């Protein structure tokens, strides 16, 4: 299976969605690849909970730290970016596919639409105030796959 961008979240939460690159179907404790912006989104959501797991940037690397209450013993995991600036984050909580049937915000939907439409010419313009989230989703997917974004072809171009 060729790597593809999937919309994922932390199991049993309304967080995300996050654009993650996987070369197979998502498994709970896999380590999808995320952009730095995507990794920061994960960190921001993680810090909303007081679960005993936190993360902080150390230069270009991301250091996860947990307490004994979280995993039975204190620990850390440092995630370094790959040569394309992507972060493999996993093993600390279960992932699941983002479920569009669960309650979500208009912003989450705009981001998800952008991720899904990253390989196509820009779709319909999202509602006022949400275009930046749609564009962010497109950019996340493009950055993960290392493919250029396609833009809409102006009317009349390419005809005949």
mmCIF file of C-alpha atoms in Angstrom:
data_model
loop_
_atom_site.group_PDB
_atom_site.id
_atom_site.type_symbol
_atom_site.label_atom_id
_atom_site.label_comp_id
_atom_site.label_asym_id
_atom_site.label_seq_id
_atom_site.Cartn_x
_atom_site.Cartn_y
_atom_site.Cartn_z
ATOM 1 C CA UNK A 1 0.000 0.000 0.000
ATOM 2 C CA UNK A 2 1.371 3.411 -0.962
ATOM 3 C CA UNK A 3 1.669 5.956 1.862
ATOM 4 C CA UNK A 4 -1.403 8.126 2.188
ATOM 5 C CA UNK A 5 -2.632 10.922 4.395
ATOM 6 C CA UNK A 6 -5.293 9.909 6.876
ATOM 7 C CA UNK A 7 -7.406 11.974 9.242
ATOM 8 C CA UNK A 8 -6.800 10.673 12.741
ATOM 9 C CA UNK A 9 -7.409 11.563 16.370
ATOM 10 C CA UNK A 10 -6.573 10.261 19.822
ATOM 11 C CA UNK A 11 -8.976 7.432 20.645
ATOM 12 C CA UNK A 12 -12.102 8.431 22.593
ATOM 13 C CA UNK A 13 -11.526 12.179 22.178
ATOM 14 C CA UNK A 14 -12.874 14.998 20.044
ATOM 15 C CA UNK A 15 -9.312 16.210 19.337
ATOM 16 C CA UNK A 16 -7.931 16.813 15.892
ATOM 17 C CA UNK A 17 -8.375 15.859 13.276
ATOM 18 C CA UNK A 18 -4.683 15.500 12.584
ATOM 19 C CA UNK A 19 -3.300 14.809 9.123
ATOM 20 C CA UNK A 20 -1.023 11.793 9.510
ATOM 21 C CA UNK A 21 0.924 9.917 6.848
ATOM 22 C CA UNK A 22 0.791 6.111 7.019
ATOM 23 C CA UNK A 23 1.873 3.359 4.658
ATOM 24 C CA UNK A 24 -0.820 0.972 5.926
ATOM 25 C CA UNK A 25 -4.177 0.972 7.629
ATOM 26 C CA UNK A 26 -4.031 2.795 10.964
ATOM 27 C CA UNK A 27 -3.253 0.648 14.008
ATOM 28 C CA UNK A 28 -3.871 1.970 17.511
ATOM 29 C CA UNK A 29 -0.281 2.476 18.616
ATOM 30 C CA UNK A 30 1.304 3.137 15.215
ATOM 31 C CA UNK A 31 3.504 6.199 14.694
ATOM 32 C CA UNK A 32 2.060 8.216 11.812
ATOM 33 C CA UNK A 33 4.180 11.018 10.378
ATOM 34 C CA UNK A 34 3.100 14.582 11.172
ATOM 35 C CA UNK A 35 4.371 18.001 10.121
ATOM 36 C CA UNK A 36 5.751 20.250 12.848
ATOM 37 C CA UNK A 37 2.488 22.205 12.736
ATOM 38 C CA UNK A 38 0.553 18.956 13.119
ATOM 39 C CA UNK A 39 2.807 17.891 16.005
ATOM 40 C CA UNK A 40 2.201 21.266 17.680
ATOM 41 C CA UNK A 41 -1.563 20.753 17.303
ATOM 42 C CA UNK A 42 -1.184 17.394 19.071
ATOM 43 C CA UNK A 43 0.848 19.025 21.868
ATOM 44 C CA UNK A 44 -1.744 21.795 22.295
ATOM 45 C CA UNK A 45 -4.549 19.235 22.584
ATOM 46 C CA UNK A 46 -2.475 17.058 24.927
ATOM 47 C CA UNK A 47 -1.945 19.970 27.284
ATOM 48 C CA UNK A 48 -5.703 20.483 27.614
ATOM 49 C CA UNK A 49 -5.777 17.338 29.774
ATOM 50 C CA UNK A 50 -3.969 16.829 33.060
ATOM 51 C CA UNK A 51 -3.256 13.163 32.290
ATOM 52 C CA UNK A 52 0.378 12.939 33.376
ATOM 53 C CA UNK A 53 1.716 13.213 29.821
ATOM 54 C CA UNK A 54 3.171 16.437 28.462
ATOM 55 C CA UNK A 55 5.437 17.525 25.633
ATOM 56 C CA UNK A 56 7.857 20.346 24.911
ATOM 57 C CA UNK A 57 10.034 21.373 21.999
ATOM 58 C CA UNK A 58 13.791 21.085 22.411
ATOM 59 C CA UNK A 59 14.991 22.836 19.290
ATOM 60 C CA UNK A 60 13.664 20.814 16.352
ATOM 61 C CA UNK A 61 12.938 17.742 18.516
ATOM 62 C CA UNK A 62 9.796 17.041 20.523
ATOM 63 C CA UNK A 63 10.211 15.552 23.992
ATOM 64 C CA UNK A 64 7.269 13.707 25.553
ATOM 65 C CA UNK A 65 7.438 13.267 29.333
ATOM 66 C CA UNK A 66 5.127 11.180 31.489
ATOM 67 C CA UNK A 67 4.625 10.460 35.160
ATOM 68 C CA UNK A 68 4.321 7.195 37.020
ATOM 69 C CA UNK A 69 0.556 7.760 37.169
ATOM 70 C CA UNK A 70 0.407 7.769 33.347
ATOM 71 C CA UNK A 71 2.454 4.645 32.458
ATOM 72 C CA UNK A 72 3.509 2.968 35.699
ATOM 73 C CA UNK A 73 6.902 4.667 35.730
ATOM 74 C CA UNK A 74 8.289 8.078 34.849
ATOM 75 C CA UNK A 75 9.730 8.365 31.361
ATOM 76 C CA UNK A 76 10.512 10.367 28.264
ATOM 77 C CA UNK A 77 10.436 9.827 24.533
ATOM 78 C CA UNK A 78 12.219 12.193 22.156
ATOM 79 C CA UNK A 79 10.929 12.438 18.590
ATOM 80 C CA UNK A 80 13.365 13.843 16.044
ATOM 81 C CA UNK A 81 12.200 15.031 12.619
ATOM 82 C CA UNK A 82 13.037 12.909 9.594
ATOM 83 C CA UNK A 83 15.002 14.440 6.722
ATOM 84 C CA UNK A 84 11.771 16.010 5.425
ATOM 85 C CA UNK A 85 10.851 17.595 8.769
ATOM 86 C CA UNK A 86 8.141 15.049 9.645
ATOM 87 C CA UNK A 87 7.636 13.620 13.132
ATOM 88 C CA UNK A 88 6.725 9.959 13.809
ATOM 89 C CA UNK A 89 4.518 10.167 16.893
ATOM 90 C CA UNK A 90 3.032 7.056 18.424
ATOM 91 C CA UNK A 91 3.108 4.452 21.137
ATOM 92 C CA UNK A 92 1.974 6.761 23.939
ATOM 93 C CA UNK A 93 -1.802 6.588 23.364
ATOM 94 C CA UNK A 94 -4.072 4.805 20.890
ATOM 95 C CA UNK A 95 -4.915 6.500 17.605
ATOM 96 C CA UNK A 96 -8.138 6.027 15.674
ATOM 97 C CA UNK A 97 -9.547 7.320 12.410
ATOM 98 C CA UNK A 98 -11.303 10.656 12.823
ATOM 99 C CA UNK A 99 -15.025 9.936 12.954
ATOM 100 C CA UNK A 100 -17.036 12.536 11.094
ATOM 101 C CA UNK A 101 -20.200 11.303 12.786
ATOM 102 C CA UNK A 102 -19.009 12.496 16.201
ATOM 103 C CA UNK A 103 -19.682 16.124 17.141
ATOM 104 C CA UNK A 104 -17.095 18.454 15.658
ATOM 105 C CA UNK A 105 -16.690 22.135 14.920
ATOM 106 C CA UNK A 106 -16.980 23.905 11.585
ATOM 107 C CA UNK A 107 -13.235 24.548 11.865
ATOM 108 C CA UNK A 108 -12.485 20.840 12.242
ATOM 109 C CA UNK A 109 -14.637 20.130 9.167
ATOM 110 C CA UNK A 110 -12.881 22.843 7.110
ATOM 111 C CA UNK A 111 -9.444 21.451 8.033
ATOM 112 C CA UNK A 112 -10.556 17.888 7.197
ATOM 113 C CA UNK A 113 -11.971 19.022 3.829
ATOM 114 C CA UNK A 114 -8.662 20.717 3.042
ATOM 115 C CA UNK A 115 -6.716 17.542 3.830
ATOM 116 C CA UNK A 116 -9.030 15.426 1.663
ATOM 117 C CA UNK A 117 -8.920 17.865 -1.255
ATOM 118 C CA UNK A 118 -5.163 18.550 -1.182
ATOM 119 C CA UNK A 119 -4.526 16.630 -4.405
ATOM 120 C CA UNK A 120 -7.357 18.279 -6.324
ATOM 121 C CA UNK A 121 -7.877 21.815 -7.562
ATOM 122 C CA UNK A 122 -9.229 23.998 -4.767
ATOM 123 C CA UNK A 123 -12.853 23.119 -4.091
ATOM 124 C CA UNK A 124 -15.677 25.463 -3.163
ATOM 125 C CA UNK A 125 -14.593 28.323 -0.928
ATOM 126 C CA UNK A 126 -15.274 27.453 2.732
ATOM 127 C CA UNK A 127 -17.525 29.746 4.771
ATOM 128 C CA UNK A 128 -16.120 33.120 5.842
ATOM 129 C CA UNK A 129 -13.461 32.765 8.532
ATOM 130 C CA UNK A 130 -12.704 29.100 7.822
ATOM 131 C CA UNK A 131 -10.633 29.358 4.664
ATOM 132 C CA UNK A 132 -7.382 29.509 6.619
ATOM 133 C CA UNK A 133 -8.218 26.135 8.250
ATOM 134 C CA UNK A 134 -9.092 24.633 4.858
ATOM 135 C CA UNK A 135 -5.825 25.981 3.427
ATOM 136 C CA UNK A 136 -3.938 24.671 6.462
ATOM 137 C CA UNK A 137 -5.374 21.196 5.855
ATOM 138 C CA UNK A 138 -4.278 21.305 2.212
ATOM 139 C CA UNK A 139 -0.801 22.480 3.218
ATOM 140 C CA UNK A 140 -0.474 19.764 5.898
ATOM 141 C CA UNK A 141 -1.328 17.013 3.416
ATOM 142 C CA UNK A 142 1.045 18.475 0.816
ATOM 143 C CA UNK A 143 3.885 18.738 3.316
ATOM 144 C CA UNK A 144 3.408 15.153 4.466
ATOM 145 C CA UNK A 145 3.384 13.655 0.985
ATOM 146 C CA UNK A 146 6.048 16.001 -0.395
ATOM 147 C CA UNK A 147 3.843 16.661 -3.412
ATOM 148 C CA UNK A 148 3.022 20.109 -4.762
ATOM 149 C CA UNK A 149 -0.466 21.454 -4.233
ATOM 150 C CA UNK A 150 -2.652 21.703 -7.286
ATOM 151 C CA UNK A 151 -4.366 24.994 -7.852
ATOM 152 C CA UNK A 152 -7.491 25.727 -9.795
ATOM 153 C CA UNK A 153 -7.016 26.225 -13.521
ATOM 154 C CA UNK A 154 -8.476 29.574 -14.631
ATOM 155 C CA UNK A 155 -11.505 29.308 -16.909
ATOM 156 C CA UNK A 156 -10.522 29.096 -20.548
ATOM 157 C CA UNK A 157 -6.989 27.855 -19.882
ATOM 158 C CA UNK A 158 -6.061 24.558 -21.417
ATOM 159 C CA UNK A 159 -8.981 24.605 -23.889
ATOM 160 C CA UNK A 160 -8.381 23.583 -27.359
#
